[in-house]
Short mmCIF file of C-alpha atoms and ligand atoms in Angstrom, two decimals:
data_model
loop_
_atom_site.label_atom_id
_atom_site.label_comp_id
_atom_site.label_asym_id
_atom_site.label_seq_id
_atom_site.Cartn_x
_atom_site.Cartn_y
_atom_site.Cartn_z
CA MET A 1 0.00 -0.01 0.07
CA LYS A 2 1.24 3.48 -0.89
CA ARG A 3 1.75 5.95 2.11
CA TRP A 4 -0.80 8.37 0.38
CA GLU A 5 -3.49 5.80 0.83
CA ASP A 6 -3.34 6.33 4.64
CA ASN A 7 -5.12 9.58 3.90
CA VAL A 8 -7.78 8.51 1.51
CA ARG A 9 -11.27 8.83 2.53
CA ARG A 10 -12.31 5.17 1.94
CA VAL A 11 -15.88 4.22 1.73
CA THR A 12 -17.99 1.10 0.85
CA PRO A 13 -20.21 2.37 -1.88
CA TYR A 14 -23.91 2.02 -2.27
CA VAL A 15 -24.87 -0.66 -4.76
CA PRO A 16 -27.54 0.46 -7.14
CA GLY A 17 -29.70 -2.17 -8.82
CA GLU A 18 -28.54 -3.45 -12.23
CA GLN A 19 -29.16 -1.56 -15.35
CA PRO A 20 -28.89 -4.34 -17.88
CA LYS A 21 -28.75 -3.48 -21.59
CA LEU A 22 -30.90 -6.07 -23.17
CA GLN A 23 -33.29 -5.49 -26.01
CA LYS A 24 -35.86 -7.77 -24.50
CA MET A 25 -36.25 -7.89 -20.75
CA ILE A 26 -38.64 -7.14 -18.04
CA LYS A 27 -37.15 -4.64 -15.61
CA LEU A 28 -38.70 -4.71 -12.13
CA ASN A 29 -35.63 -3.97 -10.13
CA THR A 30 -35.20 -0.43 -9.47
CA ASN A 31 -38.81 1.02 -8.97
CA GLU A 32 -38.81 2.88 -12.18
CA ASN A 33 -42.25 4.03 -13.50
CA PRO A 34 -43.37 1.70 -16.49
CA TYR A 35 -45.24 4.68 -18.14
CA PRO A 36 -43.79 7.58 -19.84
CA PRO A 37 -43.76 11.11 -18.41
CA SER A 38 -46.51 13.58 -19.36
CA PRO A 39 -46.80 14.72 -23.09
CA GLU A 40 -46.25 18.14 -21.72
CA VAL A 41 -42.63 17.08 -21.02
CA GLU A 42 -41.99 16.06 -24.41
CA LYS A 43 -43.53 19.36 -25.75
CA THR A 44 -41.17 21.40 -23.50
CA LEU A 45 -38.27 19.23 -24.50
CA ARG A 46 -38.79 19.81 -28.17
CA GLN A 47 -38.95 23.57 -27.60
CA MET A 48 -35.68 23.75 -25.85
CA GLU A 49 -32.91 25.89 -27.58
CA THR A 50 -29.57 24.31 -27.92
CA ASP A 51 -27.97 27.78 -28.05
CA GLN A 52 -28.86 28.28 -24.40
CA MET A 53 -26.57 25.40 -23.35
CA ARG A 54 -23.73 27.89 -23.61
CA LEU A 55 -25.05 29.65 -20.48
CA TYR A 56 -24.98 28.36 -17.04
CA PRO A 57 -28.31 27.43 -15.72
CA ASP A 58 -30.07 29.44 -12.90
CA PRO A 59 -28.32 28.43 -9.87
CA ALA A 60 -31.45 28.79 -7.87
CA ALA A 61 -33.46 26.55 -10.36
CA GLY A 62 -36.23 29.30 -9.81
CA GLU A 63 -38.71 28.02 -12.48
CA LEU A 64 -38.77 24.51 -10.88
CA VAL A 65 -38.81 25.86 -7.32
CA ARG A 66 -41.81 28.09 -8.11
CA ALA A 67 -43.66 25.30 -9.77
CA ILE A 68 -43.07 23.00 -6.71
CA ALA A 69 -43.97 25.72 -4.18
CA GLU A 70 -47.30 26.36 -6.07
CA TYR A 71 -48.14 22.61 -6.36
CA TYR A 72 -47.61 21.91 -2.81
CA GLY A 73 -48.88 25.38 -1.39
CA VAL A 74 -45.71 26.39 0.32
CA LYS A 75 -43.50 29.54 0.04
CA GLU A 76 -40.72 29.27 -2.58
CA SER A 77 -38.23 29.79 0.42
CA GLN A 78 -39.46 26.46 1.79
CA VAL A 79 -38.33 24.59 -1.31
CA PHE A 80 -34.79 23.11 -2.05
CA VAL A 81 -34.06 21.05 -5.30
CA GLY A 82 -31.39 18.76 -6.23
CA VAL A 83 -30.03 16.17 -8.70
CA GLY A 84 -32.48 13.58 -7.60
CA SER A 85 -33.46 12.98 -4.05
CA ASP A 86 -30.03 11.24 -3.38
CA ASP A 87 -28.34 14.60 -4.08
CA VAL A 88 -30.84 16.31 -1.77
CA LEU A 89 -30.55 13.70 0.90
CA ALA A 90 -26.84 13.71 0.83
CA MET A 91 -26.63 17.42 1.13
CA ALA A 92 -29.26 17.17 4.05
CA PHE A 93 -26.90 14.63 5.81
CA LEU A 94 -23.92 16.94 5.46
CA THR A 95 -25.86 19.99 6.56
CA PHE A 96 -27.93 18.72 9.49
CA PHE A 97 -26.20 15.60 10.93
CA ASN A 98 -23.33 17.02 12.86
CA SER A 99 -23.71 15.82 16.35
CA ASP A 100 -21.81 13.44 18.27
CA ALA A 101 -25.06 11.58 19.20
CA PRO A 102 -25.90 9.02 16.83
CA ILE A 103 -28.46 9.50 14.08
CA LEU A 104 -31.35 7.11 13.88
CA PHE A 105 -32.72 4.97 11.11
CA PRO A 106 -34.56 1.66 10.75
CA ASP A 107 -32.40 -1.56 10.50
CA ILE A 108 -34.28 -2.47 7.28
CA THR A 109 -34.44 0.66 5.10
CA TYR A 110 -33.04 2.45 2.04
CA SER A 111 -29.46 1.14 2.04
CA PHE A 112 -28.03 4.58 0.99
CA TYR A 113 -28.42 5.92 4.66
CA ASP A 114 -25.57 4.09 6.16
CA VAL A 115 -23.34 4.82 3.23
CA TRP A 116 -23.89 8.61 3.65
CA ALA A 117 -23.43 8.26 7.33
CA ASP A 118 -19.96 6.42 6.74
CA THR A 119 -18.94 8.83 3.98
CA PHE A 120 -19.51 11.86 6.04
CA ARG A 121 -18.45 10.12 9.32
CA ILE A 122 -21.80 10.46 11.11
CA PRO A 123 -22.31 8.15 13.95
CA TYR A 124 -25.48 6.16 13.54
CA ARG A 125 -27.62 3.59 15.19
CA THR A 126 -30.25 1.39 13.58
CA ILE A 127 -33.55 0.78 15.16
CA PRO A 128 -35.11 -2.63 14.41
CA LEU A 129 -38.50 -2.78 12.72
CA ASN A 130 -41.04 -4.89 14.61
CA ASP A 131 -41.94 -8.33 13.28
CA ARG A 132 -44.34 -6.84 10.95
CA PHE A 133 -41.72 -4.77 9.47
CA GLU A 134 -43.30 -1.60 10.91
CA ILE A 135 -41.50 1.43 12.38
CA CYS A 136 -42.56 2.03 16.00
CA PRO A 137 -42.41 5.65 16.92
CA GLN A 138 -41.65 5.21 20.56
CA ASP A 139 -38.47 3.39 19.69
CA TYR A 140 -37.12 6.77 18.44
CA ARG A 141 -37.56 8.37 21.74
CA MET A 142 -33.76 8.69 22.66
CA ASN A 143 -31.04 11.22 22.72
CA ASN A 144 -30.16 11.40 18.80
CA GLY A 145 -28.25 13.62 16.39
CA GLY A 146 -31.06 13.25 13.83
CA ILE A 147 -33.49 10.79 12.41
CA ILE A 148 -34.30 9.67 8.85
CA PHE A 149 -36.87 7.03 7.50
CA PRO A 150 -38.73 6.67 4.34
CA ASN A 151 -42.45 6.78 4.36
CA PRO A 152 -43.52 4.31 2.84
CA ASN A 153 -40.42 2.48 4.10
CA ALA A 154 -38.08 0.85 1.31
CA PRO A 155 -37.94 -2.08 0.59
CA THR A 156 -40.93 -3.09 2.62
CA GLY A 157 -43.65 -0.82 1.23
CA ALA A 158 -45.01 -0.51 4.77
CA VAL A 159 -46.57 2.82 5.50
CA LEU A 160 -46.36 4.78 8.81
CA PRO A 161 -49.70 6.89 9.46
CA LEU A 162 -49.20 10.69 9.62
CA ASP A 163 -49.76 10.87 13.41
CA ALA A 164 -47.03 8.37 14.03
CA VAL A 165 -44.74 10.56 11.83
CA GLU A 166 -45.72 13.51 13.88
CA GLN A 167 -44.98 11.59 17.04
CA ILE A 168 -41.36 11.04 15.87
CA VAL A 169 -40.88 14.63 14.89
CA SER A 170 -42.31 16.06 18.06
CA SER A 171 -40.46 13.85 20.32
CA SER A 172 -37.20 15.00 18.93
CA PRO A 173 -37.52 18.81 18.74
CA ASP A 174 -33.62 19.19 19.14
CA SER A 175 -32.70 17.38 16.09
CA VAL A 176 -33.73 17.39 12.38
CA VAL A 177 -35.89 14.60 11.34
CA ILE A 178 -36.06 13.86 7.57
CA VAL A 179 -38.82 11.94 6.04
CA ASP A 180 -37.85 10.44 2.77
CA GLU A 181 -41.12 10.29 0.79
CA ALA A 182 -39.91 8.73 -2.49
CA TYR A 183 -42.96 6.46 -2.70
CA VAL A 184 -45.60 8.74 -0.90
CA ASP A 185 -47.84 9.36 -4.08
CA PHE A 186 -48.59 5.70 -4.21
CA GLY A 187 -50.76 5.78 -1.18
CA ALA A 188 -49.36 7.28 1.93
CA GLU A 189 -50.14 10.72 3.62
CA SER A 190 -47.52 13.17 3.05
CA ALA A 191 -45.84 15.02 6.03
CA VAL A 192 -45.51 18.32 3.93
CA GLY A 193 -48.31 19.84 5.95
CA LEU A 194 -46.54 19.22 9.17
CA THR A 195 -43.62 21.38 8.00
CA ALA A 196 -45.71 24.56 8.97
CA LYS A 197 -45.70 23.23 12.55
CA TYR A 198 -42.26 21.90 13.14
CA ASP A 199 -39.36 23.71 12.06
CA ASN A 200 -36.98 20.77 12.56
CA LEU A 201 -38.93 18.62 9.74
CA LEU A 202 -37.65 18.20 6.25
CA VAL A 203 -39.72 16.22 3.82
CA VAL A 204 -37.75 14.96 0.74
CA GLN A 205 -39.41 13.75 -2.48
CA THR A 206 -38.51 12.74 -6.05
CA PHE A 207 -39.64 12.90 -9.56
CA SER A 208 -37.88 9.43 -10.11
CA LYS A 209 -40.79 7.18 -9.18
CA SER A 210 -44.45 8.64 -9.49
CA ARG A 211 -43.49 11.21 -12.02
CA SER A 212 -41.70 8.76 -14.49
CA MET A 213 -38.42 10.86 -14.63
CA ALA A 214 -35.62 8.93 -13.04
CA GLY A 215 -33.28 9.66 -15.91
CA MET A 216 -33.76 13.39 -15.47
CA ARG A 217 -32.48 13.50 -11.79
CA ILE A 218 -34.93 15.66 -10.02
CA GLY A 219 -35.43 15.69 -6.34
CA PHE A 220 -36.64 18.27 -3.81
CA ALA A 221 -37.22 19.00 -0.11
CA ILE A 222 -39.79 21.14 1.62
CA GLY A 223 -39.22 22.28 5.20
CA SER A 224 -39.16 25.51 7.28
CA GLU A 225 -37.46 28.56 5.73
CA ILE A 226 -34.61 28.32 8.18
CA LEU A 227 -34.03 24.70 7.44
CA ILE A 228 -33.94 25.44 3.68
CA ARG A 229 -31.62 28.33 4.11
CA TYR A 230 -29.13 26.17 5.95
CA LEU A 231 -29.38 23.55 3.10
CA GLN A 232 -28.71 26.22 0.50
CA ASP A 233 -25.55 27.49 2.31
CA VAL A 234 -24.16 24.11 2.24
CA LYS A 235 -25.19 23.62 -1.34
CA TYR A 236 -23.59 26.86 -2.57
CA SER A 237 -20.57 26.00 -0.85
CA PHE A 238 -20.37 22.60 -2.86
CA ASN A 239 -21.50 23.18 -6.33
CA SER A 240 -23.87 26.12 -7.41
CA TYR A 241 -25.15 24.60 -10.57
CA THR A 242 -26.45 21.26 -9.40
CA MET A 243 -29.50 21.05 -11.77
CA ASN A 244 -29.06 21.58 -15.51
CA ARG A 245 -31.48 23.62 -17.67
CA THR A 246 -33.38 20.64 -19.16
CA ALA A 247 -34.19 19.11 -15.75
CA ILE A 248 -35.40 22.31 -14.45
CA ALA A 249 -37.59 23.03 -17.58
CA LEU A 250 -38.90 19.53 -17.81
CA GLY A 251 -39.58 19.15 -14.04
CA ALA A 252 -41.82 22.29 -14.18
CA ALA A 253 -43.56 20.88 -17.33
CA ALA A 254 -44.26 17.68 -15.48
CA LEU A 255 -45.94 19.56 -12.60
CA ARG A 256 -48.29 21.35 -15.14
CA ASP A 257 -50.06 18.09 -16.13
CA ASP A 258 -51.56 16.76 -12.98
CA ALA A 259 -54.13 14.69 -14.75
CA TRP A 260 -51.57 12.58 -16.36
CA PHE A 261 -49.76 12.16 -13.09
CA ARG A 262 -52.92 10.92 -11.25
CA GLU A 263 -53.80 8.59 -13.99
CA THR A 264 -50.32 7.00 -14.13
CA VAL A 265 -50.30 6.60 -10.26
CA ALA A 266 -53.86 5.04 -10.37
CA LYS A 267 -52.97 2.57 -13.00
CA ILE A 268 -49.90 1.51 -10.95
CA GLU A 269 -51.96 1.23 -7.93
CA ALA A 270 -54.62 -1.00 -9.54
CA THR A 271 -51.75 -3.20 -10.90
CA ARG A 272 -50.12 -3.40 -7.55
CA ASP A 273 -53.58 -4.80 -6.02
CA ARG A 274 -53.88 -7.33 -8.67
CA THR A 275 -50.14 -8.31 -8.17
CA GLN A 276 -50.47 -8.74 -4.46
CA LYS A 277 -53.51 -11.06 -4.91
CA GLU A 278 -51.85 -13.18 -7.63
CA LEU A 279 -48.56 -13.56 -5.59
CA ARG A 280 -50.49 -14.62 -2.50
CA ARG A 281 -52.43 -17.18 -4.66
CA MET A 282 -48.96 -18.59 -5.63
CA GLY A 283 -47.93 -18.97 -2.00
CA PHE A 284 -46.08 -15.82 -1.39
CA SER A 285 -46.47 -13.96 1.74
CA LEU A 286 -46.47 -10.15 1.75
CA HIS A 287 -47.70 -7.15 3.74
CA ASP A 288 -49.83 -4.63 1.98
CA SER A 289 -47.58 -2.22 0.03
CA CYS A 290 -48.16 1.52 -0.33
CA ALA A 291 -45.46 1.97 -2.77
CA ASN A 292 -44.78 1.00 -6.52
CA PHE A 293 -43.32 -2.28 -5.50
CA VAL A 294 -44.18 -5.33 -3.32
CA PHE A 295 -41.93 -7.13 -1.01
CA ALA A 296 -42.66 -10.86 -0.93
CA SER A 297 -41.38 -14.07 0.38
CA HIS A 298 -42.36 -17.55 -0.67
CA GLY A 299 -43.16 -20.45 1.58
CA GLU A 300 -41.44 -23.12 -0.42
CA MET A 301 -38.63 -21.82 -2.50
CA SER A 302 -35.87 -19.38 -1.43
CA ALA A 303 -35.86 -15.84 -2.63
CA ALA A 304 -32.32 -16.27 -3.87
CA ASP A 305 -33.32 -19.27 -6.17
CA ILE A 306 -36.41 -17.46 -7.48
CA PHE A 307 -34.36 -14.31 -8.19
CA SER A 308 -31.76 -16.42 -10.30
CA ALA A 309 -34.54 -18.32 -12.05
CA LEU A 310 -36.12 -15.07 -13.21
CA ARG A 311 -32.94 -13.56 -14.15
CA GLU A 312 -32.20 -16.48 -16.45
CA ARG A 313 -35.59 -15.54 -18.14
CA ASN A 314 -34.51 -11.88 -18.48
CA ILE A 315 -36.84 -10.77 -15.72
CA PHE A 316 -35.17 -8.60 -13.28
CA VAL A 317 -36.36 -8.12 -9.70
CA ARG A 318 -34.25 -7.14 -6.69
CA TYR A 319 -32.77 -9.30 -3.99
CA PHE A 320 -31.10 -7.97 -0.87
CA ASN A 321 -28.67 -10.40 0.75
CA ARG A 322 -29.10 -8.87 4.23
CA PRO A 323 -30.18 -10.03 7.62
CA ARG A 324 -33.82 -10.37 8.17
CA ILE A 325 -34.67 -9.78 4.43
CA ASP A 326 -32.59 -12.35 2.71
CA ASN A 327 -35.60 -14.39 1.79
CA TYR A 328 -37.47 -11.52 0.07
CA LEU A 329 -37.73 -10.25 -3.31
CA ARG A 330 -38.66 -6.65 -3.97
CA ILE A 331 -40.70 -6.63 -7.13
CA THR A 332 -41.42 -3.24 -8.95
CA ILE A 333 -44.83 -2.79 -10.39
CA GLY A 334 -44.66 -2.69 -14.10
CA THR A 335 -47.40 -2.60 -16.71
CA ASP A 336 -50.08 -5.25 -16.59
CA GLU A 337 -48.67 -7.14 -19.55
CA GLU A 338 -45.16 -7.18 -17.83
CA MET A 339 -46.69 -8.49 -14.68
CA ASP A 340 -48.71 -11.17 -16.41
CA GLN A 341 -45.37 -12.34 -17.98
CA LEU A 342 -43.75 -12.33 -14.48
CA PHE A 343 -46.74 -14.41 -13.15
CA ALA A 344 -46.42 -16.89 -15.90
CA ALA A 345 -42.63 -17.28 -15.23
CA LEU A 346 -43.27 -17.66 -11.52
CA ARG A 347 -45.78 -20.37 -12.04
CA GLU A 348 -43.24 -22.30 -14.14
CA ILE A 349 -40.36 -21.75 -11.57
CA LEU A 350 -42.63 -22.87 -8.73
CA GLY A 351 -44.14 -25.80 -10.75
CA LEU A 352 -47.69 -24.49 -10.54
CA SER A 353 -50.41 -24.76 -13.03
CA ALA A 354 -52.22 -21.75 -14.45
C1 PLP B 401 -35.46 5.85 -5.07
C2 PLP B 401 -35.09 6.31 -3.74
C3 PLP B 401 -34.57 7.55 -3.56
C4 PLP B 401 -33.78 8.24 -4.60
O1 PLP B 401 -34.39 8.66 -5.70
P1 PLP B 401 -33.72 9.61 -6.60
O2 PLP B 401 -33.78 9.01 -7.98
O3 PLP B 401 -32.21 10.07 -6.30
O4 PLP B 401 -34.61 10.80 -6.55
C5 PLP B 401 -34.50 8.05 -2.27
N1 PLP B 401 -34.95 7.35 -1.22
C6 PLP B 401 -35.57 6.11 -1.41
C7 PLP B 401 -36.20 5.50 -0.27
C8 PLP B 401 -35.65 5.56 -2.79
O5 PLP B 401 -36.34 4.45 -2.94
#
């Protein structure tokens, strides 16, 4: 080892789901939306002028911030935007989690949290979900340097009612609580309204799932003005031009077509309900999901084996080889046709008749 390597910030990186490049595949492994974004997005894209690319984008991403503020009924000074919610969350970790006390998050959750904590050298403590994979608010009543959890949780899909979210926020008034609402549009109640009451609450959302724009990298946070100001100070000390012109314009365009958004979400919810029934009929056990994926375990065959057998058929789902969840598959909700092909493959793998 070279001497200079003693001074390298060494991290174990987050491992994103595979992005295979196959012509024909069914991709149900990274919770992308199977439907395209609104036609309003395409129209706006076609009107973009390449000559503008010479110029830096608006560092404040004003057009997008205004559209988000209007949509959610908050002040522009309560909105922060970034390059996907991963960027927003990383910035929030850096800004708000600076205590010697550990930050708290569930033992089973988005696997980026411990990676950011390690990268930024933030002490953390994981709080076990109960046997039904639920977050118990009373478990978070302890000295802490901050709290973060997704609602609905990932990869379980379990939802925490808003009064339980409020319990967690109100019982830690001396630290910042981040609610990661990546999947909130698929059936949970958002905590955005609570940001008026609690200045220590930051709600983070993304255009990647419900708004079909994972490839554009658009995420945002809503919180008290003071919280947002602190976030901005850190962002401007890091990289002023996080969001590019195209993302700013197309994000704003997506928000203008609410009918398209609602329709897409409703289709996914209907397919999810059908998927849950179908999987249960095949011997899977699963808790009701409020997200655009289900988290399922089979009574007879191991998740690892089902995962591999599906993969051989070019059907990609997500498998996490981690304690407590190593016999579960996380399956993104695709189109009805894609799910039908998944069911057919599963029947074959499990030796069931149609
Ligand atoms: C997908 C996801 C994100 C990140 O999404 P971006 O594409 O970076 O906006 C954040 N948190 C959770 C829980 C997610 O599942």
